[in-house]
Amino acid sequence: ARAGGERGSVLVEAAFITPVLFFLLFSILEFGTAFRDYLAVANTTRDGARAASVYGNDSTADFDILQTIANASNVIQRRDIERIVIYKGSGPDSTVPSSCANGTPGANCNVYSANALDLAESEFGCRSDRNLDRFWCPTSRKNAVQGANGPPDYVGVWIKVNHNWATGLFGRNLILTDSTVMRIEPQSNV
């Protein structure tokens, strides 16, 4: 007789616990994917900055940097990449200029969208008829130990990614940004 009276209490307890368990499960999934994207953005900027350091003042350096970023960001959906900035840093701890982060290229930065990851190499090379890498032309970057073309410049890569929450429990989206600055590897003494 007693077991028959407890059947309803199990159903009531399950009604209270089930939403909490689903919330915890979806929270773990949401934060897991957000953390994956955060790590992907951080690794992508580091790979891009390493490429920028190596390619230095090559005329197609920005193309090569963007190709490195495209390969490193294979976990991130292309549609989620909002902006890529390649900029001249003042030192290893310098930050991206705010105008560049807002999408306006300037004398010390080139601003790209995700579409630039699919462009051909012929679209680059500091051509005045293109709005790609002509603002901070790669050939003007200093890469010598000393002299007129030295000391080497610092070059930074900044990326902005829009992470969309799958369930909407924590809002619509989360903006992830990261930057890495490295010195261009010296190629000569003069």
Coordinates of N, CA, C and O in Angstrom, one line a residue:
A1 N 0.8 -1.2 0.0 CA 0.0 0.0 0.0 C 0.9 1.3 0.0 O 0.5 2.2 -0.6
R2 N 2.0 1.2 0.7 CA 2.9 2.3 0.8 C 3.5 2.6 -0.6 O 3.7 3.8 -0.9
A3 N 4.0 1.6 -1.3 CA 4.6 1.8 -2.6 C 3.7 2.5 -3.6 O 4.1 3.3 -4.4
G4 N 2.5 2.2 -3.6 CA 1.5 2.8 -4.5 C 1.4 4.3 -4.2 O 1.1 5.1 -5.1
G5 N 1.6 4.8 -3.0 CA 1.5 6.2 -2.7 C 2.7 7.0 -3.0 O 2.6 8.2 -3.1
E6 N 3.8 6.3 -3.3 CA 5.1 7.1 -3.6 C 5.3 7.2 -5.1 O 6.2 7.9 -5.6
R7 N 4.4 6.6 -5.9 CA 4.6 6.7 -7.4 C 4.4 8.1 -7.8 O 5.2 8.6 -8.7
G8 N 3.6 8.9 -7.3 CA 3.4 10.3 -7.7 C 4.5 11.1 -7.3 O 4.9 12.1 -8.0
S9 N 5.2 10.8 -6.2 CA 6.3 11.6 -5.7 C 7.5 11.5 -6.6 O 8.3 12.5 -6.8
V10 N 7.7 10.3 -7.2 CA 8.8 10.1 -8.1 C 8.6 11.0 -9.4 O 9.5 11.6 -9.9
L11 N 7.4 11.1 -9.8 CA 7.1 11.9 -11.0 C 7.3 13.4 -10.7 O 7.9 14.1 -11.5
V12 N 6.9 13.8 -9.5 CA 7.1 15.2 -9.1 C 8.6 15.5 -9.0 O 9.1 16.6 -9.5
E13 N 9.4 14.6 -8.4 CA 10.8 14.8 -8.3 C 11.5 14.9 -9.6 O 12.4 15.7 -9.9
A14 N 11.1 14.0 -10.5 CA 11.6 14.0 -11.9 C 11.3 15.3 -12.6 O 12.1 15.8 -13.4
A15 N 10.1 15.8 -12.4 CA 9.7 17.1 -13.0 C 10.6 18.3 -12.5 O 10.8 19.2 -13.3
F16 N 11.1 18.2 -11.3 CA 12.0 19.2 -10.8 C 13.4 19.1 -11.2 O 14.1 20.0 -11.6
I17 N 13.9 17.9 -11.3 CA 15.3 17.6 -11.6 C 15.6 17.6 -13.1 O 16.7 18.1 -13.5
T18 N 14.7 17.1 -13.9 CA 15.0 17.0 -15.4 C 15.4 18.4 -16.0 O 16.4 18.4 -16.7
P19 N 14.6 19.5 -15.8 CA 15.1 20.8 -16.4 C 16.5 21.2 -15.9 O 17.3 21.7 -16.7
V20 N 16.8 20.9 -14.6 CA 18.1 21.3 -14.1 C 19.2 20.5 -14.8 O 20.2 21.0 -15.2
L21 N 19.0 19.2 -15.0 CA 19.9 18.3 -15.7 C 20.1 18.8 -17.1 O 21.2 18.8 -17.6
F22 N 19.0 19.1 -17.8 CA 19.1 19.5 -19.2 C 19.9 20.9 -19.3 O 20.7 21.1 -20.2
F23 N 19.6 21.8 -18.3 CA 20.3 23.1 -18.3 C 21.8 22.8 -18.1 O 22.6 23.4 -18.8
L24 N 22.2 22.0 -17.2 CA 23.6 21.7 -17.0 C 24.2 21.0 -18.2 O 25.4 21.4 -18.7
L25 N 23.5 20.1 -18.9 CA 24.0 19.5 -20.1 C 24.3 20.5 -21.2 O 25.3 20.5 -21.8
F26 N 23.3 21.3 -21.5 CA 23.4 22.3 -22.5 C 24.4 23.3 -22.2 O 25.1 23.8 -23.1
S27 N 24.6 23.7 -20.9 CA 25.6 24.7 -20.5 C 27.0 24.1 -20.8 O 27.9 24.8 -21.3
I28 N 27.2 22.9 -20.5 CA 28.5 22.2 -20.8 C 28.8 22.2 -22.2 O 29.9 22.5 -22.7
L29 N 27.8 21.9 -23.0 CA 28.0 21.9 -24.5 C 28.3 23.3 -25.0 O 29.2 23.4 -25.9
E30 N 27.5 24.2 -24.6 CA 27.7 25.6 -25.1 C 29.1 26.2 -24.7 O 29.8 26.7 -25.5
F31 N 29.5 26.0 -23.4 CA 30.8 26.5 -23.0 C 31.9 25.7 -23.6 O 33.0 26.3 -23.9
G32 N 31.7 24.5 -23.9 CA 32.7 23.7 -24.6 C 33.0 24.2 -26.0 O 34.2 24.3 -26.4
T33 N 31.9 24.5 -26.7 CA 32.1 25.0 -28.1 C 32.7 26.4 -28.1 O 33.5 26.7 -28.9
A34 N 32.3 27.2 -27.1 CA 32.8 28.6 -27.0 C 34.3 28.5 -26.7 O 35.1 29.3 -27.2
F35 N 34.7 27.6 -25.8 CA 36.1 27.5 -25.4 C 36.9 27.0 -26.6 O 38.1 27.4 -26.8
R36 N 36.4 26.0 -27.4 CA 37.0 25.5 -28.6 C 37.3 26.7 -29.5 O 38.4 26.8 -30.1
D37 N 36.3 27.5 -29.8 CA 36.5 28.7 -30.7 C 37.5 29.7 -30.1 O 38.3 30.3 -30.8
Y38 N 37.5 29.9 -28.8 CA 38.4 30.8 -28.2 C 39.9 30.3 -28.4 O 40.7 31.1 -28.8
L39 N 40.1 29.0 -28.2 CA 41.4 28.5 -28.4 C 41.8 28.5 -29.9 O 43.0 28.8 -30.2
A40 N 40.8 28.3 -30.8 CA 41.1 28.4 -32.2 C 41.5 29.8 -32.6 O 42.4 30.0 -33.4
V41 N 40.8 30.8 -32.1 CA 41.2 32.2 -32.4 C 42.6 32.5 -31.9 O 43.4 33.1 -32.6
A42 N 42.9 32.1 -30.7 CA 44.2 32.4 -30.1 C 45.3 31.7 -30.9 O 46.3 32.3 -31.2
N43 N 45.1 30.4 -31.3 CA 46.1 29.7 -32.1 C 46.2 30.3 -33.5 O 47.3 30.4 -34.1
T44 N 45.1 30.8 -34.1 CA 45.1 31.4 -35.4 C 45.9 32.7 -35.4 O 46.7 32.9 -36.3
T45 N 45.7 33.5 -34.4 CA 46.5 34.8 -34.4 C 48.0 34.5 -34.2 O 48.9 35.2 -34.8
R46 N 48.3 33.5 -33.4 CA 49.8 33.1 -33.2 C 50.4 32.6 -34.5 O 51.5 33.0 -34.8
D47 N 49.7 31.8 -35.2 CA 50.2 31.3 -36.4 C 50.3 32.4 -37.5 O 51.3 32.4 -38.2
G48 N 49.3 33.3 -37.5 CA 49.4 34.4 -38.4 C 50.6 35.3 -38.1 O 51.3 35.8 -39.0
A49 N 50.8 35.6 -36.8 CA 51.9 36.5 -36.4 C 53.3 35.8 -36.7 O 54.2 36.5 -37.1
R50 N 53.4 34.5 -36.5 CA 54.6 33.8 -36.9 C 54.9 33.9 -38.4 O 56.0 34.1 -38.8
A51 N 53.8 33.7 -39.2 CA 54.0 33.9 -40.6 C 54.4 35.3 -41.0 O 55.2 35.5 -41.9
A52 N 53.8 36.3 -40.3 CA 54.1 37.7 -40.6 C 55.6 37.9 -40.3 O 56.3 38.7 -41.0
S53 N 56.1 37.3 -39.2 CA 57.5 37.5 -38.8 C 58.4 36.9 -39.9 O 59.5 37.4 -40.2
V54 N 58.0 35.8 -40.4 CA 58.9 35.1 -41.4 C 58.8 35.8 -42.8 O 59.8 36.0 -43.4
Y55 N 57.6 36.1 -43.2 CA 57.5 36.7 -44.6 C 58.0 38.1 -44.7 O 58.3 38.6 -45.7
G56 N 58.0 38.8 -43.5 CA 58.6 40.1 -43.4 C 58.1 41.1 -44.5 O 57.0 41.5 -44.5
N57 N 59.0 41.6 -45.3 CA 58.7 42.6 -46.3 C 58.5 42.1 -47.7 O 58.7 42.8 -48.7
D58 N 58.2 40.8 -47.9 CA 57.9 40.2 -49.2 C 56.7 40.9 -49.7 O 55.8 41.2 -49.0
S59 N 56.7 41.1 -51.0 CA 55.6 41.9 -51.6 C 54.2 41.2 -51.5 O 53.2 41.9 -51.4
T60 N 54.2 39.9 -51.3 CA 52.9 39.2 -51.1 C 52.8 38.6 -49.6 O 52.2 37.6 -49.4
A61 N 53.5 39.3 -48.7 CA 53.5 38.9 -47.3 C 52.0 38.7 -46.8 O 51.7 37.7 -46.1
D62 N 51.2 39.7 -47.0 CA 49.8 39.7 -46.5 C 49.1 38.5 -47.0 O 48.3 37.8 -46.3
F63 N 49.3 38.2 -48.3 CA 48.6 37.0 -48.9 C 49.1 35.7 -48.2 O 48.2 34.9 -47.8
D64 N 50.4 35.6 -48.0 CA 50.9 34.4 -47.3 C 50.4 34.4 -45.8 O 50.1 33.3 -45.3
I65 N 50.3 35.5 -45.2 CA 49.8 35.5 -43.8 C 48.3 35.1 -43.8 O 47.9 34.3 -43.0
L66 N 47.5 35.6 -44.7 CA 46.1 35.2 -44.8 C 45.9 33.7 -45.1 O 45.0 33.0 -44.6
Q67 N 46.8 33.1 -45.9 CA 46.8 31.7 -46.2 C 47.1 30.9 -45.0 O 46.5 29.9 -44.7
T68 N 48.0 31.4 -44.2 CA 48.4 30.7 -42.9 C 47.2 30.8 -42.0 O 46.8 29.8 -41.3
I69 N 46.5 31.9 -41.9 CA 45.3 32.1 -41.1 C 44.2 31.2 -41.6 O 43.5 30.5 -40.8
A70 N 44.0 31.0 -42.9 CA 43.0 30.2 -43.4 C 43.2 28.7 -43.0 O 42.3 28.0 -42.7
N71 N 44.5 28.3 -43.1 CA 44.8 26.9 -42.7 C 44.7 26.7 -41.2 O 44.2 25.6 -40.8
A72 N 45.0 27.7 -40.4 CA 45.0 27.5 -38.9 C 43.6 27.7 -38.4 O 43.3 27.1 -37.3
S73 N 42.7 28.3 -39.1 CA 41.3 28.6 -38.6 C 40.3 27.6 -39.1 O 39.1 27.9 -39.2
N74 N 40.7 26.4 -39.4 CA 39.8 25.4 -40.0 C 38.7 25.0 -39.1 O 37.7 24.4 -39.5
V75 N 38.8 25.2 -37.8 CA 37.7 24.9 -36.9 C 36.7 25.9 -36.8 O 35.5 25.7 -36.6
I76 N 37.0 27.2 -37.2 CA 36.1 28.3 -37.2 C 35.4 28.4 -38.5 O 36.0 28.3 -39.6
Q77 N 34.1 28.6 -38.4 CA 33.3 28.8 -39.7 C 33.7 30.1 -40.3 O 33.9 31.1 -39.6
R78 N 34.0 30.1 -41.6 CA 34.4 31.3 -42.3 C 33.4 32.5 -42.1 O 33.8 33.6 -42.0
R79 N 32.1 32.1 -42.1 CA 31.1 33.2 -41.9 C 31.2 33.9 -40.6 O 30.6 34.9 -40.4
D80 N 31.8 33.2 -39.6 CA 31.9 33.8 -38.3 C 33.1 34.7 -38.1 O 33.2 35.5 -37.1
I81 N 34.1 34.7 -39.0 CA 35.2 35.6 -39.0 C 34.8 36.9 -39.5 O 34.4 37.1 -40.6
E82 N 34.8 37.9 -38.6 CA 34.3 39.3 -39.0 C 35.5 40.2 -39.5 O 35.2 40.9 -40.5
R83 N 36.6 40.1 -38.9 CA 37.7 41.0 -39.3 C 39.1 40.4 -39.0 O 39.2 39.8 -37.9
I84 N 40.0 40.6 -39.9 CA 41.4 40.3 -39.7 C 42.2 41.6 -39.9 O 42.0 42.2 -41.0
V85 N 43.1 41.9 -39.0 CA 43.9 43.1 -39.1 C 45.4 42.7 -39.0 O 45.7 42.0 -38.0
I86 N 46.2 43.2 -39.9 CA 47.6 43.0 -39.9 C 48.1 44.4 -39.7 O 47.9 45.3 -40.5
Y87 N 48.8 44.6 -38.6 CA 49.2 46.0 -38.2 C 50.6 46.1 -37.7 O 51.2 45.1 -37.3
K88 N 51.1 47.3 -37.7 CA 52.5 47.6 -37.3 C 52.4 47.9 -35.8 O 51.7 48.7 -35.3
G89 N 53.2 47.1 -35.0 CA 53.2 47.2 -33.6 C 54.4 48.1 -33.2 O 55.4 48.2 -33.9
S90 N 54.2 48.7 -32.0 CA 55.3 49.6 -31.5 C 56.2 48.8 -30.5 O 57.3 49.2 -30.1
G91 N 55.8 47.6 -30.2 CA 56.6 46.7 -29.3 C 55.9 45.4 -29.1 O 54.8 45.2 -29.7
P92 N 56.4 44.5 -28.4 CA 55.8 43.2 -28.2 C 54.5 43.2 -27.5 O 53.7 42.3 -27.6
D93 N 54.2 44.3 -26.7 CA 52.9 44.4 -26.0 C 51.9 45.4 -26.6 O 51.0 45.8 -26.0
S94 N 52.2 45.8 -27.8 CA 51.3 46.8 -28.5 C 50.0 46.2 -28.8 O 49.8 45.0 -29.0
T95 N 49.0 47.1 -28.9 CA 47.6 46.7 -29.2 C 47.3 47.2 -30.6 O 47.9 48.1 -31.1
V96 N 46.2 46.6 -31.1 CA 45.7 47.0 -32.5 C 45.2 48.4 -32.4 O 44.5 48.7 -31.4
P97 N 45.5 49.3 -33.3 CA 44.9 50.6 -33.3 C 43.3 50.5 -33.4 O 42.8 49.7 -34.1
S98 N 42.6 51.3 -32.6 CA 41.2 51.2 -32.6 C 40.5 51.4 -33.9 O 39.5 50.8 -34.2
S99 N 41.0 52.4 -34.7 CA 40.4 52.6 -36.0 C 40.6 51.3 -36.9 O 39.6 51.0 -37.7
C100 N 41.7 50.6 -36.8 CA 41.8 49.4 -37.6 C 40.9 48.3 -37.1 O 40.3 47.6 -37.8
A101 N 40.8 48.2 -35.7 CA 39.8 47.2 -35.2 C 38.4 47.5 -35.6 O 37.6 46.6 -35.7
N102 N 38.1 48.8 -35.8 CA 36.7 49.1 -36.2 C 36.5 49.0 -37.7 O 35.4 49.3 -38.2
G103 N 37.6 48.6 -38.5 CA 37.4 48.3 -39.9 C 38.0 49.3 -40.8 O 37.8 49.2 -42.0
T104 N 38.7 50.3 -40.3 CA 39.2 51.4 -41.2 C 40.7 51.2 -41.3 O 41.5 51.3 -40.4
P105 N 41.2 50.8 -42.5 CA 42.6 50.6 -42.7 C 43.3 52.0 -42.7 O 42.8 53.0 -42.9
G106 N 44.6 51.9 -42.3 CA 45.4 53.2 -42.1 C 46.8 53.0 -42.5 O 47.2 51.9 -43.1
A107 N 47.6 54.0 -42.2 CA 49.0 53.9 -42.6 C 49.8 52.8 -42.0 O 50.8 52.4 -42.5
N108 N 49.3 52.3 -40.9 CA 50.0 51.2 -40.2 C 49.2 49.9 -40.1 O 49.5 49.1 -39.2
C109 N 48.2 49.8 -40.9 CA 47.4 48.5 -40.8 C 46.7 48.2 -42.1 O 46.3 49.2 -42.8
N110 N 46.5 47.0 -42.3 CA 45.6 46.5 -43.4 C 44.5 45.7 -42.8 O 44.7 44.9 -41.9
V111 N 43.3 45.9 -43.2 CA 42.1 45.3 -42.7 C 41.4 44.4 -43.7 O 41.3 44.8 -44.9
Y112 N 41.1 43.2 -43.3 CA 40.6 42.2 -44.2 C 39.3 41.6 -43.6 O 39.2 41.5 -42.4
S113 N 38.4 41.1 -44.5 CA 37.3 40.3 -44.1 C 37.6 38.9 -44.4 O 38.6 38.5 -44.9
A114 N 36.7 38.0 -44.0 CA 36.9 36.6 -44.3 C 37.0 36.3 -45.8 O 37.6 35.3 -46.2
N115 N 36.4 37.1 -46.6 CA 36.5 36.9 -48.1 C 37.9 36.9 -48.6 O 38.2 36.3 -49.6
A116 N 38.8 37.7 -47.9 CA 40.2 37.8 -48.4 C 40.9 36.5 -48.2 O 42.0 36.3 -48.9
L117 N 40.4 35.6 -47.4 CA 41.1 34.3 -47.3 C 41.0 33.5 -48.5 O 41.8 32.5 -48.7
D118 N 40.1 33.8 -49.4 CA 39.9 33.0 -50.7 C 40.4 33.8 -51.9 O 40.2 33.2 -53.0
L119 N 41.0 34.9 -51.7 CA 41.5 35.7 -52.9 C 42.8 35.1 -53.5 O 43.6 34.4 -52.7
A120 N 43.1 35.4 -54.7 CA 44.3 34.9 -55.4 C 45.5 35.8 -55.0 O 45.3 36.9 -54.6
E121 N 46.6 35.2 -55.2 CA 47.9 35.9 -54.9 C 48.0 37.2 -55.7 O 48.6 38.2 -55.3
S122 N 47.5 37.1 -56.9 CA 47.6 38.3 -57.9 C 46.8 39.5 -57.4 O 47.0 40.6 -57.9
E123 N 45.9 39.3 -56.4 CA 45.2 40.5 -55.8 C 46.0 41.3 -54.9 O 45.6 42.4 -54.4
F124 N 47.2 40.8 -54.5 CA 48.0 41.5 -53.5 C 49.2 42.1 -54.2 O 49.4 41.9 -55.4
G125 N 50.0 42.8 -53.4 CA 51.3 43.3 -54.0 C 51.3 44.9 -54.0 O 51.9 45.5 -54.8
C126 N 50.5 45.5 -53.1 CA 50.5 46.9 -52.9 C 50.1 47.7 -54.1 O 50.7 48.8 -54.4
R127 N 49.2 47.2 -54.8 CA 48.7 47.9 -56.0 C 47.8 49.0 -55.6 O 46.9 48.8 -54.8
S128 N 47.9 50.1 -56.3 CA 47.1 51.3 -55.9 C 45.6 51.1 -56.3 O 44.7 51.8 -55.8
D129 N 45.3 50.2 -57.3 CA 44.0 50.0 -57.7 C 43.2 49.0 -56.9 O 42.1 48.7 -57.1
R130 N 43.8 48.5 -55.8 CA 43.2 47.6 -54.9 C 43.2 48.2 -53.5 O 44.1 48.9 -53.1
N131 N 42.2 47.8 -52.7 CA 42.2 48.3 -51.3 C 42.6 47.2 -50.4 O 42.1 47.1 -49.3
L132 N 43.5 46.4 -50.7 CA 43.9 45.2 -49.9 C 45.1 45.6 -49.0 O 44.9 45.9 -47.8
D133 N 46.3 45.4 -49.5 CA 47.5 45.6 -48.7 C 48.2 46.9 -49.0 O 49.4 47.1 -48.6
R134 N 47.6 47.9 -49.6 CA 48.3 49.1 -50.0 C 48.4 50.1 -48.9 O 49.3 51.0 -49.0
F135 N 47.7 49.9 -47.8 CA 47.7 50.9 -46.8 C 49.0 50.8 -46.0 O 49.7 51.8 -45.7
W136 N 49.3 49.6 -45.5 CA 50.6 49.3 -44.9 C 51.3 48.3 -45.8 O 51.3 47.1 -45.5
C137 N 51.9 48.8 -46.8 CA 52.5 47.9 -47.9 C 53.6 47.0 -47.2 O 54.5 47.5 -46.6
P138 N 53.5 45.7 -47.5 CA 54.5 44.8 -46.9 C 56.0 45.2 -47.3 O 56.9 45.0 -46.6
T139 N 56.2 45.8 -48.5 CA 57.5 46.1 -49.0 C 58.1 47.3 -48.2 O 59.3 47.5 -48.2
S140 N 57.3 48.0 -47.4 CA 57.8 49.1 -46.6 C 58.1 48.7 -45.2 O 58.6 49.5 -44.4
R141 N 57.9 47.4 -44.9 CA 58.2 46.9 -43.5 C 59.8 46.7 -43.4 O 60.4 46.2 -44.3
K142 N 60.3 47.2 -42.3 CA 61.7 47.1 -42.1 C 62.1 45.7 -41.6 O 61.4 45.1 -40.7
N143 N 63.2 45.1 -42.1 CA 63.6 43.8 -41.8 C 65.1 43.6 -41.7 O 65.6 42.5 -41.7
A144 N 65.8 44.7 -41.5 CA 67.3 44.6 -41.4 C 67.7 44.8 -39.9 O 66.9 45.4 -39.1
V145 N 68.8 44.3 -39.5 CA 69.3 44.4 -38.2 C 69.6 45.9 -37.9 O 69.3 46.4 -36.8
Q146 N 70.2 46.6 -38.8 CA 70.6 48.0 -38.7 C 70.5 48.7 -40.0 O 70.3 48.1 -41.0
G147 N 70.8 49.9 -40.0 CA 70.8 50.7 -41.3 C 69.5 51.3 -41.6 O 68.6 51.4 -40.7
A148 N 69.3 51.7 -42.9 CA 68.1 52.4 -43.3 C 66.9 51.5 -43.2 O 65.7 52.0 -43.0
N149 N 67.1 50.2 -43.3 CA 65.9 49.3 -43.3 C 65.9 48.5 -42.0 O 65.4 47.4 -41.9
G150 N 66.3 49.1 -40.9 CA 66.3 48.5 -39.6 C 66.1 49.5 -38.5 O 66.1 50.7 -38.8
P151 N 65.9 49.1 -37.3 CA 65.8 47.7 -36.9 C 64.4 47.1 -37.4 O 63.5 47.9 -37.8
P152 N 64.2 45.8 -37.2 CA 63.0 45.2 -37.8 C 61.7 45.7 -37.1 O 61.8 46.0 -35.9
D153 N 60.7 45.8 -37.9 CA 59.4 46.3 -37.3 C 58.7 45.1 -36.5 O 59.0 44.0 -36.7
Y154 N 57.8 45.5 -35.7 CA 56.9 44.6 -35.0 C 55.7 44.5 -35.9 O 55.2 45.5 -36.3
V155 N 55.2 43.3 -36.1 CA 54.0 43.1 -36.9 C 53.0 42.3 -36.0 O 53.4 41.4 -35.3
G156 N 51.7 42.8 -36.0 CA 50.7 42.1 -35.2 C 49.6 41.6 -36.1 O 49.3 42.1 -37.2
V157 N 48.9 40.6 -35.6 CA 47.7 40.0 -36.3 C 46.6 40.0 -35.2 O 46.8 39.5 -34.1
W158 N 45.5 40.6 -35.6 CA 44.3 40.7 -34.7 C 43.1 40.1 -35.5 O 42.9 40.4 -36.6
I159 N 42.4 39.3 -34.8 CA 41.2 38.6 -35.4 C 40.0 38.8 -34.5 O 40.1 38.7 -33.3
K160 N 38.9 39.1 -35.1 CA 37.6 39.2 -34.5 C 36.6 38.1 -35.0 O 36.4 38.1 -36.2
V161 N 36.1 37.3 -34.1 CA 35.2 36.2 -34.5 C 33.9 36.3 -33.8 O 33.9 36.6 -32.6
N162 N 32.8 36.0 -34.4 CA 31.5 36.0 -33.8 C 31.1 34.6 -33.5 O 30.9 33.8 -34.5
H163 N 31.0 34.2 -32.2 CA 30.6 32.8 -31.9 C 29.1 32.9 -31.6 O 28.7 33.6 -30.7
N164 N 28.3 32.1 -32.3 CA 26.9 32.1 -32.1 C 26.6 30.9 -31.1 O 27.0 29.8 -31.3
W165 N 25.8 31.3 -30.1 CA 25.4 30.3 -29.2 C 24.3 29.4 -29.8 O 23.4 29.8 -30.5
A166 N 24.5 28.1 -29.7 CA 23.6 27.1 -30.3 C 22.2 27.1 -29.7 O 21.2 27.0 -30.4
T167 N 22.1 27.2 -28.4 CA 20.8 27.1 -27.7 C 20.2 28.4 -27.4 O 19.0 28.5 -27.2
G168 N 20.9 29.5 -27.3 CA 20.4 30.8 -27.0 C 20.2 31.0 -25.5 O 19.7 32.0 -25.0
L169 N 20.7 30.0 -24.7 CA 20.6 30.1 -23.2 C 21.4 31.3 -22.7 O 21.0 31.9 -21.6
F170 N 22.5 31.7 -23.3 CA 23.3 32.8 -22.8 C 23.4 34.0 -23.8 O 24.3 34.7 -23.8
G171 N 22.4 34.1 -24.6 CA 22.3 35.2 -25.5 C 22.4 34.7 -26.9 O 22.3 33.5 -27.2
R172 N 22.6 35.7 -27.8 CA 22.7 35.3 -29.3 C 24.1 34.9 -29.7 O 24.3 34.0 -30.5
N173 N 25.1 35.8 -29.2 CA 26.4 35.5 -29.7 C 27.4 36.0 -28.7 O 27.1 36.7 -27.8
L174 N 28.7 35.7 -28.9 CA 29.8 36.1 -28.1 C 30.9 36.5 -29.1 O 31.2 35.8 -30.0
I175 N 31.4 37.7 -28.9 CA 32.5 38.2 -29.7 C 33.8 37.8 -29.1 O 34.1 38.1 -28.0
L176 N 34.6 37.1 -29.9 CA 36.0 36.7 -29.5 C 37.0 37.4 -30.3 O 36.9 37.5 -31.5
T177 N 38.0 38.0 -29.6 CA 39.1 38.7 -30.3 C 40.4 38.3 -29.7 O 40.4 37.9 -28.5
D178 N 41.4 38.3 -30.5 CA 42.8 38.0 -29.9 C 43.8 38.7 -30.9 O 43.5 38.9 -32.1
S179 N 44.9 39.0 -30.3 CA 46.0 39.5 -31.1 C 47.4 39.0 -30.6 O 47.5 38.7 -29.5
T180 N 48.3 38.9 -31.6 CA 49.6 38.5 -31.3 C 50.6 39.4 -32.0 O 50.3 39.7 -33.2
V181 N 51.6 39.9 -31.4 CA 52.6 40.7 -32.0 C 54.0 40.1 -31.9 O 54.4 39.5 -30.9
M182 N 54.7 40.1 -33.1 CA 56.1 39.5 -33.1 C 56.9 40.4 -34.0 O 56.4 41.2 -34.8
R183 N 58.2 40.4 -33.7 CA 59.2 41.1 -34.5 C 59.5 40.4 -35.8 O 59.6 39.2 -35.8
I184 N 59.6 41.1 -36.9 CA 60.0 40.6 -38.2 C 61.4 40.0 -38.1 O 62.3 40.7 -37.5
E185 N 61.6 38.8 -38.6 CA 62.9 38.2 -38.5 C 63.9 38.9 -39.4 O 63.6 39.1 -40.6
P186 N 65.0 39.4 -38.9 CA 66.0 40.1 -39.7 C 66.5 39.3 -40.9 O 66.8 38.1 -40.7
Q187 N 66.6 39.9 -42.0 CA 67.1 39.2 -43.2 C 68.5 39.6 -43.6 O 69.2 38.9 -44.3
S188 N 68.9 40.8 -43.2 CA 70.2 41.3 -43.6 C 70.7 42.3 -42.6 O 70.0 42.6 -41.6
N189 N 72.0 42.7 -42.7 CA 72.5 43.7 -41.8 C 72.3 45.1 -42.3 O 72.5 46.1 -41.5
V190 N 71.9 45.4 -43.5 CA 71.7 46.7 -44.0 C 70.3 46.9 -44.5 O 69.7 46.1 -45.1

